[in-house]
């Protein structure tokens, strides 16, 4: 190690490269770059290592910006195509549902017409033997008889929850 060679901390390299020091640390870790020496807990790197790291981030940032824009555009176009396909499928589903609703309405209308015809034919026909009420039937509960009707209802008035207080 030269005594004249300047050594750089990760934070200094990050300041020069104008990136976060975590990015510099990850780059060093991913590329297995070893430190030149240690000063306390701080790892020091040579000027050549600093130049390599700065060059990597400067070229990487230009390529990343271009790639990021291209990737973003590509991803957005793919999402648009997917959404268009989904929209077409939903429109087809809506069309099918509309036709099913139309069929259901037509079925309801024809059922109602058939019911009206059936009701109209039964009211015009004379009553059958089963439909005529018996004249001597005393089981009709609507008519009062001597045994089950006194003519006056005797009910006790309800006093309510606190009726015992009114005594």
Short mmCIF file of N, CA and C in Angstrom, two decimals:
data_model
loop_
_atom_site.label_atom_id
_atom_site.label_comp_id
_atom_site.label_asym_id
_atom_site.label_seq_id
_atom_site.Cartn_x
_atom_site.Cartn_y
_atom_site.Cartn_z
N UNK A 1 0.83 -1.17 0.00
CA UNK A 1 0.00 0.00 0.00
C UNK A 1 0.87 1.23 0.00
N UNK A 2 0.59 2.16 -0.94
CA UNK A 2 1.33 3.41 -1.01
C UNK A 2 0.90 4.34 0.11
N UNK A 3 1.84 5.08 0.63
CA UNK A 3 1.48 6.07 1.64
C UNK A 3 0.82 7.28 1.01
N UNK A 4 1.10 7.52 -0.28
CA UNK A 4 0.53 8.68 -0.98
C UNK A 4 -0.89 8.40 -1.50
N UNK A 5 -1.26 7.12 -1.58
CA UNK A 5 -2.57 6.77 -2.15
C UNK A 5 -3.67 7.13 -1.16
N UNK A 6 -4.66 7.81 -1.69
CA UNK A 6 -5.80 8.22 -0.86
C UNK A 6 -6.78 7.06 -0.80
N UNK A 7 -7.36 6.79 0.39
CA UNK A 7 -8.35 5.75 0.59
C UNK A 7 -9.71 6.41 0.88
N UNK A 8 -10.77 5.73 0.42
CA UNK A 8 -12.12 6.31 0.51
C UNK A 8 -13.05 5.38 1.29
N UNK A 9 -13.88 6.01 2.09
CA UNK A 9 -14.95 5.27 2.78
C UNK A 9 -16.12 5.10 1.81
N UNK A 10 -17.03 4.20 2.18
CA UNK A 10 -18.22 3.96 1.35
C UNK A 10 -19.03 5.24 1.24
N UNK A 11 -19.17 5.97 2.34
CA UNK A 11 -19.97 7.20 2.31
C UNK A 11 -19.35 8.25 1.39
N UNK A 12 -18.01 8.31 1.34
CA UNK A 12 -17.36 9.27 0.44
C UNK A 12 -17.56 8.87 -1.02
N UNK A 13 -17.45 7.58 -1.29
CA UNK A 13 -17.68 7.10 -2.66
C UNK A 13 -19.12 7.39 -3.07
N UNK A 14 -20.06 7.19 -2.15
CA UNK A 14 -21.47 7.43 -2.45
C UNK A 14 -21.71 8.91 -2.73
N UNK A 15 -21.04 9.80 -1.97
CA UNK A 15 -21.20 11.24 -2.22
C UNK A 15 -20.64 11.63 -3.58
N UNK A 16 -19.53 11.06 -3.95
CA UNK A 16 -18.94 11.38 -5.26
C UNK A 16 -19.82 10.85 -6.39
N UNK A 17 -20.33 9.63 -6.23
CA UNK A 17 -21.16 9.02 -7.26
C UNK A 17 -22.59 9.56 -7.25
N UNK A 18 -22.92 10.32 -6.22
CA UNK A 18 -24.26 10.90 -6.05
C UNK A 18 -25.34 9.83 -6.01
N UNK A 19 -25.04 8.78 -5.22
CA UNK A 19 -26.00 7.72 -4.97
C UNK A 19 -26.04 7.46 -3.48
N UNK A 20 -26.97 6.65 -3.07
CA UNK A 20 -27.11 6.28 -1.68
C UNK A 20 -25.96 5.36 -1.29
N UNK A 21 -25.47 5.48 -0.05
CA UNK A 21 -24.35 4.63 0.36
C UNK A 21 -24.76 3.16 0.45
N UNK A 22 -26.05 2.88 0.61
CA UNK A 22 -26.51 1.50 0.61
C UNK A 22 -26.31 0.87 -0.77
N UNK A 23 -26.53 1.65 -1.81
CA UNK A 23 -26.29 1.14 -3.17
C UNK A 23 -24.82 0.81 -3.37
N UNK A 24 -23.96 1.69 -2.87
CA UNK A 24 -22.52 1.43 -3.00
C UNK A 24 -22.15 0.18 -2.22
N UNK A 25 -22.65 0.04 -1.02
CA UNK A 25 -22.34 -1.14 -0.20
C UNK A 25 -22.82 -2.41 -0.90
N UNK A 26 -24.06 -2.37 -1.48
CA UNK A 26 -24.57 -3.55 -2.19
C UNK A 26 -23.73 -3.87 -3.43
N UNK A 27 -23.29 -2.85 -4.14
CA UNK A 27 -22.45 -3.07 -5.32
C UNK A 27 -21.15 -3.75 -4.91
N UNK A 28 -20.57 -3.27 -3.82
CA UNK A 28 -19.31 -3.86 -3.32
C UNK A 28 -19.55 -5.31 -2.90
N UNK A 29 -20.65 -5.55 -2.21
CA UNK A 29 -20.97 -6.91 -1.76
C UNK A 29 -21.23 -7.83 -2.95
N UNK A 30 -22.04 -7.37 -3.92
CA UNK A 30 -22.41 -8.22 -5.06
C UNK A 30 -21.23 -8.53 -5.96
N UNK A 31 -20.27 -7.62 -6.03
CA UNK A 31 -19.12 -7.82 -6.91
C UNK A 31 -17.89 -8.31 -6.16
N UNK A 32 -18.06 -8.69 -4.91
CA UNK A 32 -16.97 -9.25 -4.10
C UNK A 32 -15.72 -8.37 -4.10
N UNK A 33 -15.90 -7.10 -3.91
CA UNK A 33 -14.78 -6.16 -3.86
C UNK A 33 -14.30 -6.10 -2.41
N UNK A 34 -13.00 -6.30 -2.23
CA UNK A 34 -12.45 -6.28 -0.87
C UNK A 34 -11.86 -4.91 -0.58
N UNK A 35 -11.91 -4.56 0.69
CA UNK A 35 -11.39 -3.26 1.11
C UNK A 35 -9.87 -3.30 1.12
N UNK A 36 -9.27 -2.12 1.03
CA UNK A 36 -7.81 -2.01 1.05
C UNK A 36 -7.32 -2.07 2.49
N UNK A 37 -8.04 -1.39 3.38
CA UNK A 37 -7.66 -1.42 4.80
C UNK A 37 -8.87 -1.03 5.64
N UNK A 38 -8.67 -1.04 6.96
CA UNK A 38 -9.72 -0.69 7.90
C UNK A 38 -9.21 0.45 8.78
N UNK A 39 -10.11 1.35 9.08
CA UNK A 39 -9.81 2.42 10.03
C UNK A 39 -10.94 2.39 11.05
N UNK A 40 -10.72 1.76 12.17
CA UNK A 40 -11.78 1.53 13.13
C UNK A 40 -12.73 0.49 12.55
N UNK A 41 -14.01 0.84 12.46
CA UNK A 41 -15.00 -0.06 11.84
C UNK A 41 -15.22 0.28 10.37
N UNK A 42 -14.64 1.35 9.90
CA UNK A 42 -14.85 1.80 8.53
C UNK A 42 -13.90 1.07 7.58
N UNK A 43 -14.48 0.59 6.49
CA UNK A 43 -13.67 -0.05 5.47
C UNK A 43 -13.23 1.02 4.49
N UNK A 44 -11.94 0.96 4.10
CA UNK A 44 -11.38 1.94 3.18
C UNK A 44 -11.04 1.26 1.87
N UNK A 45 -11.35 1.98 0.77
CA UNK A 45 -11.14 1.43 -0.56
C UNK A 45 -10.18 2.31 -1.33
N UNK A 46 -9.47 1.70 -2.28
CA UNK A 46 -8.45 2.42 -3.05
C UNK A 46 -9.12 3.35 -4.07
N UNK A 47 -8.29 4.20 -4.65
CA UNK A 47 -8.79 5.15 -5.64
C UNK A 47 -9.24 4.41 -6.90
N UNK A 48 -8.54 3.35 -7.25
CA UNK A 48 -8.93 2.55 -8.42
C UNK A 48 -10.32 1.92 -8.19
N UNK A 49 -10.53 1.39 -7.00
CA UNK A 49 -11.83 0.80 -6.67
C UNK A 49 -12.91 1.87 -6.71
N UNK A 50 -12.60 3.06 -6.18
CA UNK A 50 -13.54 4.18 -6.21
C UNK A 50 -13.91 4.53 -7.64
N UNK A 51 -12.92 4.59 -8.53
CA UNK A 51 -13.19 4.92 -9.92
C UNK A 51 -14.06 3.86 -10.60
N UNK A 52 -13.80 2.59 -10.30
CA UNK A 52 -14.58 1.50 -10.89
C UNK A 52 -16.04 1.60 -10.43
N UNK A 53 -16.23 1.88 -9.15
CA UNK A 53 -17.59 1.97 -8.60
C UNK A 53 -18.32 3.17 -9.19
N UNK A 54 -17.65 4.31 -9.26
CA UNK A 54 -18.27 5.52 -9.81
C UNK A 54 -18.62 5.32 -11.28
N UNK A 55 -17.70 4.69 -12.03
CA UNK A 55 -17.96 4.42 -13.44
C UNK A 55 -19.16 3.49 -13.59
N UNK A 56 -19.26 2.50 -12.73
CA UNK A 56 -20.37 1.56 -12.79
C UNK A 56 -21.70 2.27 -12.55
N UNK A 57 -21.73 3.17 -11.59
CA UNK A 57 -22.98 3.87 -11.30
C UNK A 57 -23.31 4.91 -12.35
N UNK A 58 -22.31 5.56 -12.93
CA UNK A 58 -22.62 6.57 -13.95
C UNK A 58 -23.14 5.91 -15.22
N UNK A 59 -22.51 4.83 -15.68
CA UNK A 59 -22.99 4.15 -16.88
C UNK A 59 -24.28 3.40 -16.59
N UNK A 60 -24.36 2.86 -15.37
CA UNK A 60 -25.56 2.12 -15.00
C UNK A 60 -26.77 3.04 -14.92
N UNK A 61 -26.57 4.26 -14.43
CA UNK A 61 -27.70 5.17 -14.30
C UNK A 61 -28.23 5.60 -15.67
N UNK A 62 -27.33 5.78 -16.63
CA UNK A 62 -27.77 6.14 -17.98
C UNK A 62 -28.54 4.98 -18.58
N UNK A 63 -27.99 3.77 -18.46
CA UNK A 63 -28.66 2.59 -19.02
C UNK A 63 -29.94 2.28 -18.26
N UNK A 64 -29.89 2.44 -16.95
CA UNK A 64 -31.08 2.16 -16.15
C UNK A 64 -32.21 3.10 -16.50
N UNK A 65 -31.87 4.38 -16.70
CA UNK A 65 -32.92 5.34 -17.04
C UNK A 65 -33.56 4.97 -18.37
N UNK A 66 -32.74 4.62 -19.36
CA UNK A 66 -33.26 4.24 -20.66
C UNK A 66 -34.04 2.93 -20.57
N UNK A 67 -33.46 1.94 -19.87
CA UNK A 67 -34.12 0.66 -19.73
C UNK A 67 -35.41 0.79 -18.92
N UNK A 68 -35.37 1.62 -17.92
CA UNK A 68 -36.55 1.80 -17.08
C UNK A 68 -37.68 2.39 -17.89
N UNK A 69 -37.39 3.40 -18.71
CA UNK A 69 -38.44 4.00 -19.55
C UNK A 69 -38.96 2.98 -20.55
N UNK A 70 -38.07 2.23 -21.17
CA UNK A 70 -38.48 1.23 -22.16
C UNK A 70 -39.29 0.12 -21.48
N UNK A 71 -38.82 -0.33 -20.34
CA UNK A 71 -39.54 -1.38 -19.61
C UNK A 71 -40.91 -0.89 -19.17
N UNK A 72 -40.95 0.33 -18.67
CA UNK A 72 -42.22 0.90 -18.22
C UNK A 72 -43.19 1.01 -19.39
N UNK A 73 -42.71 1.48 -20.52
CA UNK A 73 -43.58 1.60 -21.70
C UNK A 73 -44.08 0.22 -22.14
N UNK A 74 -43.18 -0.73 -22.17
CA UNK A 74 -43.54 -2.09 -22.58
C UNK A 74 -44.57 -2.68 -21.62
N UNK A 75 -44.34 -2.52 -20.35
CA UNK A 75 -45.26 -3.05 -19.34
C UNK A 75 -46.63 -2.38 -19.46
N UNK A 76 -46.63 -1.07 -19.65
CA UNK A 76 -47.89 -0.36 -19.79
C UNK A 76 -48.66 -0.81 -21.02
N UNK A 77 -47.95 -1.00 -22.13
CA UNK A 77 -48.60 -1.47 -23.36
C UNK A 77 -49.19 -2.88 -23.16
N UNK A 78 -48.45 -3.74 -22.46
CA UNK A 78 -48.97 -5.08 -22.18
C UNK A 78 -50.22 -5.01 -21.30
N UNK A 79 -50.18 -4.14 -20.30
CA UNK A 79 -51.34 -3.99 -19.43
C UNK A 79 -52.55 -3.45 -20.19
N UNK A 80 -52.30 -2.54 -21.11
CA UNK A 80 -53.39 -2.00 -21.93
C UNK A 80 -54.02 -3.11 -22.76
N UNK A 81 -53.19 -3.95 -23.36
CA UNK A 81 -53.71 -5.05 -24.16
C UNK A 81 -54.52 -6.03 -23.31
N UNK A 82 -54.01 -6.31 -22.12
CA UNK A 82 -54.73 -7.21 -21.21
C UNK A 82 -56.08 -6.60 -20.84
N UNK A 83 -56.09 -5.33 -20.52
CA UNK A 83 -57.33 -4.66 -20.13
C UNK A 83 -58.32 -4.58 -21.29
N UNK A 84 -57.80 -4.40 -22.50
CA UNK A 84 -58.69 -4.40 -23.67
C UNK A 84 -59.36 -5.76 -23.82
N UNK A 85 -58.59 -6.82 -23.66
CA UNK A 85 -59.15 -8.16 -23.74
C UNK A 85 -60.21 -8.40 -22.68
N UNK A 86 -59.92 -7.97 -21.46
CA UNK A 86 -60.89 -8.13 -20.37
C UNK A 86 -62.16 -7.32 -20.66
N UNK A 87 -61.99 -6.14 -21.21
CA UNK A 87 -63.14 -5.30 -21.52
C UNK A 87 -64.02 -5.95 -22.59
N UNK A 88 -63.39 -6.55 -23.60
CA UNK A 88 -64.16 -7.25 -24.63
C UNK A 88 -64.92 -8.43 -24.03
N UNK A 89 -64.26 -9.18 -23.14
CA UNK A 89 -64.94 -10.31 -22.50
C UNK A 89 -66.12 -9.83 -21.65
N UNK A 90 -65.94 -8.75 -20.95
CA UNK A 90 -67.03 -8.21 -20.13
C UNK A 90 -68.18 -7.73 -21.00
N UNK A 91 -67.88 -7.12 -22.12
CA UNK A 91 -68.93 -6.68 -23.04
C UNK A 91 -69.71 -7.89 -23.58
N UNK A 92 -68.99 -8.97 -23.90
CA UNK A 92 -69.66 -10.18 -24.35
C UNK A 92 -70.56 -10.75 -23.26
N UNK A 93 -70.07 -10.74 -22.03
CA UNK A 93 -70.87 -11.22 -20.91
C UNK A 93 -72.13 -10.36 -20.73
N UNK A 94 -71.98 -9.05 -20.86
CA UNK A 94 -73.13 -8.16 -20.73
C UNK A 94 -74.16 -8.43 -21.83
N UNK A 95 -73.68 -8.66 -23.05
CA UNK A 95 -74.59 -8.97 -24.15
C UNK A 95 -75.35 -10.27 -23.87
N UNK A 96 -74.64 -11.28 -23.38
CA UNK A 96 -75.30 -12.55 -23.06
C UNK A 96 -76.33 -12.36 -21.95
N UNK A 97 -75.97 -11.59 -20.93
CA UNK A 97 -76.90 -11.35 -19.83
C UNK A 97 -78.13 -10.60 -20.32
N UNK A 98 -77.94 -9.66 -21.22
CA UNK A 98 -79.07 -8.91 -21.75
C UNK A 98 -80.01 -9.83 -22.53
N UNK A 99 -79.44 -10.73 -23.33
CA UNK A 99 -80.29 -11.65 -24.08
C UNK A 99 -81.02 -12.61 -23.14
N UNK A 100 -80.36 -13.05 -22.07
CA UNK A 100 -81.02 -13.91 -21.10
C UNK A 100 -82.15 -13.17 -20.38
N UNK A 101 -81.93 -11.91 -20.07
CA UNK A 101 -82.99 -11.11 -19.45
C UNK A 101 -84.19 -10.95 -20.39
N UNK A 102 -83.90 -10.72 -21.67
CA UNK A 102 -84.99 -10.61 -22.65
C UNK A 102 -85.78 -11.92 -22.71
N UNK A 103 -85.09 -13.05 -22.73
CA UNK A 103 -85.77 -14.34 -22.76
C UNK A 103 -86.62 -14.53 -21.51
N UNK A 104 -86.07 -14.13 -20.34
CA UNK A 104 -86.82 -14.28 -19.09
C UNK A 104 -88.09 -13.42 -19.11
N UNK A 105 -87.98 -12.22 -19.63
CA UNK A 105 -89.16 -11.36 -19.71
C UNK A 105 -90.21 -11.95 -20.65
N UNK A 106 -89.76 -12.51 -21.78
CA UNK A 106 -90.70 -13.13 -22.70
C UNK A 106 -91.38 -14.34 -22.06
N UNK A 107 -90.62 -15.14 -21.32
CA UNK A 107 -91.21 -16.29 -20.63
C UNK A 107 -92.22 -15.85 -19.58
N UNK A 108 -91.89 -14.81 -18.83
CA UNK A 108 -92.83 -14.29 -17.83
C UNK A 108 -94.10 -13.78 -18.48
N UNK A 109 -93.96 -13.09 -19.60
CA UNK A 109 -95.12 -12.56 -20.30
C UNK A 109 -96.01 -13.70 -20.81
N UNK A 110 -95.40 -14.73 -21.40
CA UNK A 110 -96.21 -15.84 -21.91
C UNK A 110 -96.85 -16.61 -20.76
N UNK A 111 -96.16 -16.77 -19.64
CA UNK A 111 -96.74 -17.43 -18.47
C UNK A 111 -97.91 -16.64 -17.93
N UNK A 112 -97.77 -15.32 -17.87
CA UNK A 112 -98.87 -14.48 -17.40
C UNK A 112 -100.08 -14.59 -18.32
N UNK A 113 -99.84 -14.63 -19.62
CA UNK A 113 -100.95 -14.77 -20.58
C UNK A 113 -101.65 -16.11 -20.40
N UNK A 114 -100.87 -17.18 -20.21
CA UNK A 114 -101.46 -18.50 -19.99
C UNK A 114 -102.27 -18.52 -18.70
N UNK A 115 -101.75 -17.89 -17.65
CA UNK A 115 -102.48 -17.84 -16.39
C UNK A 115 -103.79 -17.08 -16.55
N UNK A 116 -103.74 -15.98 -17.29
CA UNK A 116 -104.97 -15.21 -17.52
C UNK A 116 -105.99 -16.03 -18.30
N UNK A 117 -105.53 -16.79 -19.29
CA UNK A 117 -106.45 -17.63 -20.06
C UNK A 117 -107.07 -18.69 -19.17
N UNK A 118 -106.24 -19.31 -18.33
CA UNK A 118 -106.75 -20.34 -17.44
C UNK A 118 -107.75 -19.76 -16.44
N UNK A 119 -107.46 -18.60 -15.89
CA UNK A 119 -108.38 -17.98 -14.95
C UNK A 119 -109.65 -17.52 -15.65
N UNK A 120 -109.51 -17.04 -16.86
CA UNK A 120 -110.68 -16.61 -17.63
C UNK A 120 -111.58 -17.77 -17.99
N UNK A 121 -111.06 -18.93 -18.27
CA UNK A 121 -111.88 -20.09 -18.64
C UNK A 121 -112.54 -20.70 -17.43
N UNK A 122 -111.94 -20.67 -16.28
CA UNK A 122 -112.57 -21.27 -15.10
C UNK A 122 -113.67 -20.39 -14.55
N UNK A 123 -113.59 -19.09 -14.70
CA UNK A 123 -114.65 -18.22 -14.18
C UNK A 123 -115.88 -18.24 -15.07
N UNK A 124 -115.71 -18.54 -16.35
CA UNK A 124 -116.85 -18.59 -17.27
C UNK A 124 -117.58 -19.92 -17.19
N UNK A 125 -116.94 -20.98 -16.72
CA UNK A 125 -117.57 -22.30 -16.62
C UNK A 125 -118.53 -22.31 -15.44
N UNK A 126 -119.62 -23.08 -15.55
CA UNK A 126 -120.52 -23.21 -14.41
C UNK A 126 -119.83 -23.96 -13.28
N UNK A 127 -120.29 -23.75 -12.06
CA UNK A 127 -119.68 -24.39 -10.90
C UNK A 127 -119.90 -25.89 -10.95
N UNK A 128 -118.88 -26.60 -10.59
CA UNK A 128 -119.01 -28.05 -10.53
C UNK A 128 -119.60 -28.43 -9.18
N UNK A 129 -119.87 -29.71 -8.98
CA UNK A 129 -120.49 -30.19 -7.74
C UNK A 129 -119.58 -29.92 -6.55
N UNK A 130 -118.29 -29.97 -6.76
CA UNK A 130 -117.34 -29.75 -5.67
C UNK A 130 -117.27 -28.29 -5.27
N UNK A 131 -117.57 -27.39 -6.20
CA UNK A 131 -117.46 -25.97 -5.92
C UNK A 131 -118.68 -25.41 -5.19
N UNK A 132 -119.83 -26.12 -5.20
CA UNK A 132 -121.05 -25.64 -4.56
C UNK A 132 -120.98 -25.94 -3.08
N UNK A 133 -121.16 -24.93 -2.21
CA UNK A 133 -121.10 -25.19 -0.76
C UNK A 133 -122.34 -25.95 -0.32
N UNK A 134 -122.16 -26.76 0.68
CA UNK A 134 -123.28 -27.51 1.23
C UNK A 134 -124.15 -26.58 2.06
N UNK A 135 -125.50 -26.73 1.94
CA UNK A 135 -126.41 -25.83 2.64
C UNK A 135 -126.57 -26.21 4.10
N UNK A 136 -126.47 -27.46 4.44
CA UNK A 136 -126.72 -27.89 5.80
C UNK A 136 -125.42 -28.08 6.59
N UNK A 137 -124.36 -27.52 6.13
CA UNK A 137 -123.08 -27.67 6.81
C UNK A 137 -122.98 -26.68 7.95
N UNK A 138 -122.98 -27.16 9.20
CA UNK A 138 -122.90 -26.30 10.37
C UNK A 138 -121.48 -26.17 10.89
N UNK A 139 -120.53 -26.60 10.12
CA UNK A 139 -119.14 -26.51 10.58
C UNK A 139 -118.47 -25.23 10.15
N UNK A 140 -119.19 -24.32 9.56
CA UNK A 140 -118.60 -23.06 9.12
C UNK A 140 -118.25 -22.22 10.33
N UNK A 141 -117.05 -21.88 10.50
CA UNK A 141 -116.60 -21.15 11.68
C UNK A 141 -116.91 -19.67 11.58
N UNK A 142 -117.32 -19.21 10.43
CA UNK A 142 -117.63 -17.79 10.28
C UNK A 142 -118.99 -17.45 10.87
N UNK A 143 -119.87 -18.43 10.95
CA UNK A 143 -121.22 -18.19 11.48
C UNK A 143 -121.24 -18.46 12.98
N UNK A 144 -121.76 -17.56 13.77
CA UNK A 144 -121.87 -17.85 15.20
C UNK A 144 -123.02 -18.81 15.45
N UNK A 145 -122.82 -19.70 16.38
CA UNK A 145 -123.88 -20.64 16.78
C UNK A 145 -124.21 -20.39 18.23
N UNK A 146 -125.25 -21.06 18.72
CA UNK A 146 -125.70 -20.82 20.09
C UNK A 146 -124.66 -21.25 21.12
N UNK A 147 -123.94 -22.30 20.85
CA UNK A 147 -122.99 -22.82 21.83
C UNK A 147 -121.67 -22.07 21.89
N UNK A 148 -121.27 -21.45 20.80
CA UNK A 148 -119.95 -20.87 20.81
C UNK A 148 -119.94 -19.34 20.76
N UNK A 149 -121.07 -18.70 20.86
CA UNK A 149 -121.10 -17.24 20.77
C UNK A 149 -122.07 -16.68 21.79
N UNK A 150 -121.63 -15.80 22.63
CA UNK A 150 -122.48 -15.23 23.66
C UNK A 150 -122.94 -13.84 23.29
N UNK A 151 -122.35 -13.25 22.28
CA UNK A 151 -122.78 -11.92 21.84
C UNK A 151 -121.94 -10.79 22.41
N UNK A 152 -121.32 -10.98 23.55
CA UNK A 152 -120.51 -9.93 24.17
C UNK A 152 -119.16 -10.53 24.54
N UNK A 153 -118.13 -9.85 24.16
CA UNK A 153 -116.79 -10.28 24.54
C UNK A 153 -116.44 -9.63 25.86
N UNK A 154 -116.01 -10.42 26.80
CA UNK A 154 -115.57 -9.88 28.07
C UNK A 154 -114.07 -10.08 28.17
N UNK A 155 -113.35 -9.02 28.04
CA UNK A 155 -111.90 -9.07 28.13
C UNK A 155 -111.47 -8.20 29.30
N UNK A 156 -110.46 -8.62 29.97
CA UNK A 156 -109.91 -7.79 31.03
C UNK A 156 -108.93 -6.82 30.42
N UNK A 157 -108.97 -5.57 30.79
CA UNK A 157 -108.03 -4.61 30.21
C UNK A 157 -106.62 -4.93 30.68
N UNK A 158 -105.69 -4.69 29.81
CA UNK A 158 -104.29 -4.92 30.14
C UNK A 158 -103.80 -3.78 31.00
N UNK A 159 -103.08 -4.12 32.01
CA UNK A 159 -102.61 -3.09 32.93
C UNK A 159 -101.20 -2.61 32.57
N UNK A 160 -100.47 -3.35 31.82
CA UNK A 160 -99.13 -2.93 31.46
C UNK A 160 -98.10 -3.40 32.47
N UNK A 161 -96.91 -2.98 32.27
CA UNK A 161 -95.77 -3.44 33.08
C UNK A 161 -95.89 -2.93 34.52
N UNK A 162 -96.28 -1.66 34.67
CA UNK A 162 -96.36 -1.06 36.00
C UNK A 162 -97.81 -0.89 36.44
N UNK A 163 -98.69 -1.80 36.01
CA UNK A 163 -100.10 -1.74 36.38
C UNK A 163 -100.31 -1.94 37.88
N UNK A 164 -99.45 -2.63 38.54
CA UNK A 164 -99.58 -2.87 39.96
C UNK A 164 -99.40 -1.59 40.77
N UNK A 165 -98.77 -0.57 40.16
CA UNK A 165 -98.60 0.70 40.86
C UNK A 165 -99.90 1.49 40.92
N UNK A 166 -100.82 1.25 40.01
CA UNK A 166 -102.06 2.03 39.92
C UNK A 166 -103.16 1.50 40.82
N UNK A 167 -102.94 0.52 41.63
CA UNK A 167 -103.97 -0.08 42.48
C UNK A 167 -104.47 0.84 43.53
#
